[in-house]
Amino acid sequence: DQQVKQNSPSLSVQEGRISILNCDYTNSMFDYFLWYKKYPAEGPTFLISISSIKDKNEDGRFTVFLNKSAKHLSLHIVPSQPGDSAVYFCALYSGGGADGLTFGKGTHLIIQP
Amino acid sequence: DAGVTQSPTHLIKTRGQQVTLRCSPKSGHDTVSWYQQALGQGPQFIFQYYEEEERQRGNFPDRFSGHQFPNYSSELNVNALLLGDSALYLCASSLEGQGTVTQYFGPGTRLLVL
């Protein structure tokens, strides 16, 4: 029973355009939401996060949106650059549960020149 | 500023053997979490160590155990290895009480069980 779903295994976007990565969850107890980026042969790198009291957080080219009623999280990257090609994971945290993060399966983002 | 380091980078074992993986947290961090990432999956939480004790545990059997040392470094031990234990094992560190749950990951140890 997957609590966190990233329904697009891969996404191809042209350089300079917007990349939108999506994440859906089922457990309303999650109260902190993170995005990680992973290159092959490296560990996940933290990108941006948002707490459940907000609906948007922005950091440079990266913006995370949270829709609590729809249990939906998205990451916008604009403009997309070739170095953004990687696997992106959403990771969710529930303060009332285990102290670990619950990850989605990831979306492989490919930026085309 | 030293990041999270893990050793070894790669390891090959046979079924039934035991393995120990090591992790040094990011400088200044006191909490270490371990994750298992199978091929094509996201990382799965194994357990977390804080103040040298296992604080929380995910859905993993007792064959998976760990330890945290006074310098905050940590070990993950897996006994009676199964083929299904083949995965990338990730260590993540964080700092307790900072009002954030952000964890910083090391490069991982890739374990292959034959």
CSV table of C-alpha atoms in Angstrom, one decimal:
chain,number,residue,atom,x,y,z
A,1,ASP,CA,0.0,0.0,0.0
A,2,GLN,CA,1.8,3.0,-1.3
A,3,GLN,CA,1.4,6.1,0.9
A,4,VAL,CA,3.3,8.3,-1.5
A,5,LYS,CA,2.9,8.1,-5.3
A,6,GLN,CA,4.9,9.7,-8.1
A,7,ASN,CA,2.8,8.6,-11.1
A,8,SER,CA,5.2,9.7,-13.8
A,9,PRO,CA,8.3,7.4,-13.9
A,10,SER,CA,9.9,9.8,-16.5
A,11,LEU,CA,9.4,13.3,-17.9
A,12,SER,CA,11.1,14.9,-20.8
A,13,VAL,CA,11.2,18.7,-21.0
A,14,GLN,CA,12.9,21.1,-23.4
A,15,GLU,CA,15.7,23.3,-22.0
A,16,GLY,CA,14.4,26.7,-20.9
A,17,ARG,CA,10.8,25.5,-20.4
A,18,ILE,CA,9.1,24.7,-17.1
A,19,SER,CA,9.4,21.2,-15.5
A,20,ILE,CA,6.5,20.2,-13.3
A,21,LEU,CA,6.9,17.1,-11.1
A,22,ASN,CA,4.0,15.8,-9.1
A,23,CYS,CA,3.5,13.8,-6.0
A,24,ASP,CA,0.3,12.5,-4.4
A,25,TYR,CA,-0.1,11.1,-0.9
A,26,THR,CA,-2.8,9.4,1.1
A,27,ASN,CA,-2.0,10.0,4.8
A,28,SER,CA,-3.2,13.3,6.1
A,29,MET,CA,-0.8,13.0,9.0
A,30,PHE,CA,2.1,14.1,6.9
A,31,ASP,CA,3.1,17.6,7.9
A,32,TYR,CA,6.4,18.3,6.2
A,33,PHE,CA,7.2,17.8,2.6
A,34,LEU,CA,10.6,17.6,0.9
A,35,TRP,CA,12.1,17.2,-2.6
A,36,TYR,CA,15.4,15.5,-3.3
A,37,LYS,CA,17.3,15.2,-6.5
A,38,LYS,CA,19.5,12.2,-7.2
A,39,TYR,CA,22.2,11.6,-9.8
A,40,PRO,CA,23.5,8.1,-10.6
A,41,ALA,CA,26.1,6.8,-8.1
A,42,GLU,CA,25.3,9.6,-5.7
A,43,GLY,CA,23.1,10.0,-2.7
A,44,PRO,CA,19.9,12.1,-2.8
A,45,THR,CA,20.6,15.8,-2.5
A,46,PHE,CA,18.1,18.0,-0.7
A,47,LEU,CA,16.4,20.7,-2.9
A,48,ILE,CA,13.5,22.4,-1.2
A,49,SER,CA,10.9,21.8,1.5
A,50,ILE,CA,7.5,23.1,2.7
A,51,SER,CA,5.6,22.6,5.9
A,52,SER,CA,1.9,21.9,6.1
A,53,ILE,CA,1.1,25.5,7.3
A,54,LYS,CA,2.2,26.9,3.9
A,55,ASP,CA,1.0,26.3,0.3
A,56,LYS,CA,4.1,27.6,-1.5
A,57,ASN,CA,7.8,27.9,-1.0
A,58,GLU,CA,10.2,29.4,-3.5
A,59,ASP,CA,14.0,29.1,-3.8
A,60,GLY,CA,15.6,30.4,-7.0
A,61,ARG,CA,14.4,28.4,-9.9
A,62,PHE,CA,12.6,25.9,-7.7
A,63,THR,CA,9.1,26.3,-6.3
A,64,VAL,CA,7.1,23.8,-4.3
A,65,PHE,CA,3.3,23.9,-4.1
A,66,LEU,CA,1.2,22.1,-1.5
A,67,ASN,CA,-2.5,21.4,-1.9
A,68,LYS,CA,-3.5,19.8,1.4
A,69,SER,CA,-7.1,19.2,0.5
A,70,ALA,CA,-6.1,17.3,-2.6
A,71,LYS,CA,-3.1,15.7,-0.9
A,72,HIS,CA,-1.0,16.8,-3.8
A,73,LEU,CA,2.5,18.2,-3.9
A,74,SER,CA,4.4,19.6,-6.9
A,75,LEU,CA,7.8,20.9,-7.8
A,76,HIS,CA,8.2,23.5,-10.5
A,77,ILE,CA,11.6,24.2,-12.1
A,78,VAL,CA,11.9,27.2,-14.3
A,79,PRO,CA,13.8,27.6,-16.5
A,80,SER,CA,14.9,24.0,-16.8
A,81,GLN,CA,18.6,23.5,-17.4
A,82,PRO,CA,20.6,20.5,-18.7
A,83,GLY,CA,22.1,20.0,-15.2
A,84,ASP,CA,18.5,19.4,-13.9
A,85,SER,CA,18.4,16.0,-15.6
A,86,ALA,CA,18.2,13.6,-12.6
A,87,VAL,CA,15.7,11.5,-10.6
A,88,TYR,CA,13.5,13.5,-8.3
A,89,PHE,CA,12.0,12.1,-5.2
A,90,CYS,CA,9.3,13.6,-3.0
A,91,ALA,CA,9.8,12.7,0.7
A,92,LEU,CA,7.2,13.2,3.3
A,93,TYR,CA,7.4,13.3,7.1
A,94,SER,CA,4.9,12.7,9.8
A,95,GLY,CA,5.8,14.2,13.2
A,96,GLY,CA,3.4,11.7,14.8
A,97,GLY,CA,5.0,8.7,13.3
A,98,ALA,CA,8.4,7.3,12.7
A,99,ASP,CA,11.1,9.8,12.3
A,100,GLY,CA,12.0,8.5,8.9
A,101,LEU,CA,11.0,10.1,5.6
A,102,THR,CA,8.5,8.3,3.3
A,103,PHE,CA,9.7,8.5,-0.3
A,104,GLY,CA,7.9,8.2,-3.6
A,105,LYS,CA,9.4,6.0,-6.3
A,106,GLY,CA,10.9,8.9,-8.1
A,107,THR,CA,10.5,10.7,-11.5
A,108,HIS,CA,13.4,10.7,-14.0
A,109,LEU,CA,13.5,14.2,-15.5
A,110,ILE,CA,15.3,14.5,-18.8
A,111,ILE,CA,16.1,18.0,-20.1
A,112,GLN,CA,16.5,18.1,-23.8
A,113,PRO,CA,18.6,20.7,-25.5
B,1,ASP,CA,32.3,21.5,5.9
B,2,ALA,CA,32.4,17.6,5.6
B,3,GLY,CA,29.3,16.0,4.3
B,4,VAL,CA,27.9,12.6,5.1
B,5,THR,CA,30.4,9.8,4.3
B,6,GLN,CA,29.8,6.1,4.0
B,7,SER,CA,32.1,3.0,3.6
B,8,PRO,CA,32.6,0.8,1.8
B,9,THR,CA,31.2,2.1,-1.5
B,10,HIS,CA,30.5,-1.4,-2.9
B,11,LEU,CA,30.3,-4.8,-1.3
B,12,ILE,CA,29.6,-8.4,-2.5
B,13,LYS,CA,28.5,-11.0,0.0
B,14,THR,CA,26.9,-14.5,-0.2
B,15,ARG,CA,23.6,-15.6,1.2
B,16,GLY,CA,23.8,-16.3,5.0
B,17,GLN,CA,26.7,-14.0,5.6
B,18,GLN,CA,26.7,-10.9,7.8
B,19,VAL,CA,27.7,-7.4,6.7
B,20,THR,CA,28.5,-4.1,8.5
B,21,LEU,CA,28.2,-0.7,6.8
B,22,ARG,CA,29.5,2.5,8.3
B,23,CYS,CA,28.5,6.1,8.2
B,24,SER,CA,29.9,9.4,9.5
B,25,PRO,CA,27.3,12.2,9.7
B,26,LYS,CA,27.7,15.7,8.4
B,27,SER,CA,29.8,17.9,10.7
B,28,GLY,CA,27.6,19.2,13.6
B,29,HIS,CA,24.8,16.6,13.1
B,30,ASP,CA,23.9,14.3,15.9
B,31,THR,CA,21.2,12.1,14.4
B,32,VAL,CA,21.7,9.3,11.9
B,33,SER,CA,19.0,7.5,9.8
B,34,TRP,CA,19.5,4.5,7.5
B,35,TYR,CA,17.5,3.7,4.4
B,36,GLN,CA,17.4,0.8,1.9
B,37,GLN,CA,16.9,1.7,-1.8
B,38,ALA,CA,16.0,-1.3,-4.0
B,39,LEU,CA,16.3,-0.9,-7.8
B,40,GLY,CA,13.6,1.3,-9.2
B,41,GLN,CA,12.2,2.2,-5.8
B,42,GLY,CA,12.5,5.1,-3.5
B,43,PRO,CA,14.5,4.8,-0.3
B,44,GLN,CA,12.8,3.0,2.5
B,45,PHE,CA,13.4,4.0,6.2
B,46,ILE,CA,15.1,1.3,8.2
B,47,PHE,CA,15.8,3.0,11.6
B,48,GLN,CA,17.1,6.2,13.2
B,49,TYR,CA,19.7,6.6,15.9
B,50,TYR,CA,20.0,9.5,18.4
B,51,GLU,CA,22.0,9.7,21.6
B,52,GLU,CA,23.4,6.2,20.8
B,53,GLU,CA,19.9,4.6,20.9
B,54,GLU,CA,17.6,3.4,18.2
B,55,ARG,CA,14.7,5.9,18.3
B,56,GLN,CA,12.4,4.8,15.6
B,57,ARG,CA,12.2,1.8,13.2
B,58,GLY,CA,10.6,1.1,9.9
B,59,ASN,CA,9.2,-2.2,8.7
B,60,PHE,CA,12.4,-4.2,8.7
B,61,PRO,CA,13.2,-7.5,10.5
B,62,ASP,CA,15.5,-7.9,13.4
B,63,ARG,CA,18.2,-9.1,11.1
B,64,PHE,CA,18.8,-5.4,10.6
B,65,SER,CA,20.5,-3.8,13.6
B,66,GLY,CA,22.6,-0.8,14.2
B,67,HIS,CA,24.7,1.2,16.6
B,68,GLN,CA,25.6,4.8,17.1
B,69,PHE,CA,28.9,5.8,18.7
B,70,PRO,CA,29.7,8.8,21.0
B,71,ASN,CA,31.1,10.7,18.0
B,72,TYR,CA,27.7,10.3,16.3
B,73,SER,CA,29.0,7.9,13.6
B,74,SER,CA,26.9,4.8,13.0
B,75,GLU,CA,27.0,1.2,11.8
B,76,LEU,CA,24.3,-0.8,10.1
B,77,ASN,CA,24.5,-4.6,10.5
B,78,VAL,CA,22.6,-7.1,8.5
B,79,ASN,CA,22.7,-10.8,9.5
B,80,ALA,CA,21.8,-13.9,7.6
B,81,LEU,CA,21.8,-12.1,4.3
B,82,LEU,CA,19.1,-12.9,1.7
B,83,LEU,CA,19.2,-12.3,-2.1
B,84,GLY,CA,16.6,-9.6,-1.5
B,85,ASP,CA,18.9,-7.6,0.7
B,86,SER,CA,20.8,-6.5,-2.5
B,87,ALA,CA,20.2,-2.8,-2.6
B,88,LEU,CA,21.8,0.6,-2.1
B,89,TYR,CA,22.1,1.5,1.6
B,90,LEU,CA,21.9,5.1,2.4
B,91,CYS,CA,22.8,6.9,5.5
B,92,ALA,CA,21.3,10.4,6.3
B,93,SER,CA,22.2,12.8,9.1
B,94,SER,CA,20.3,15.6,10.7
B,95,LEU,CA,20.5,17.9,13.8
B,96,GLU,CA,17.9,17.4,16.5
B,97,GLY,CA,15.9,20.3,17.7
B,98,GLN,CA,16.4,22.7,14.8
B,99,GLY,CA,12.8,22.9,13.8
B,100,THR,CA,13.5,21.1,10.5
B,101,VAL,CA,13.3,17.5,9.5
B,102,THR,CA,15.7,17.9,6.6
B,103,GLN,CA,18.1,14.9,6.3
B,104,TYR,CA,21.3,15.0,4.4
B,105,PHE,CA,22.3,11.9,2.6
B,106,GLY,CA,25.6,10.2,1.9
B,107,PRO,CA,26.6,8.5,-1.4
B,108,GLY,CA,25.5,5.1,-0.2
B,109,THR,CA,26.9,1.6,-0.1
B,110,ARG,CA,25.9,-0.7,-2.9
B,111,LEU,CA,25.4,-4.3,-1.5
B,112,LEU,CA,25.2,-7.3,-3.8
B,113,VAL,CA,24.2,-10.6,-2.3
B,114,LEU,CA,24.9,-13.7,-4.4
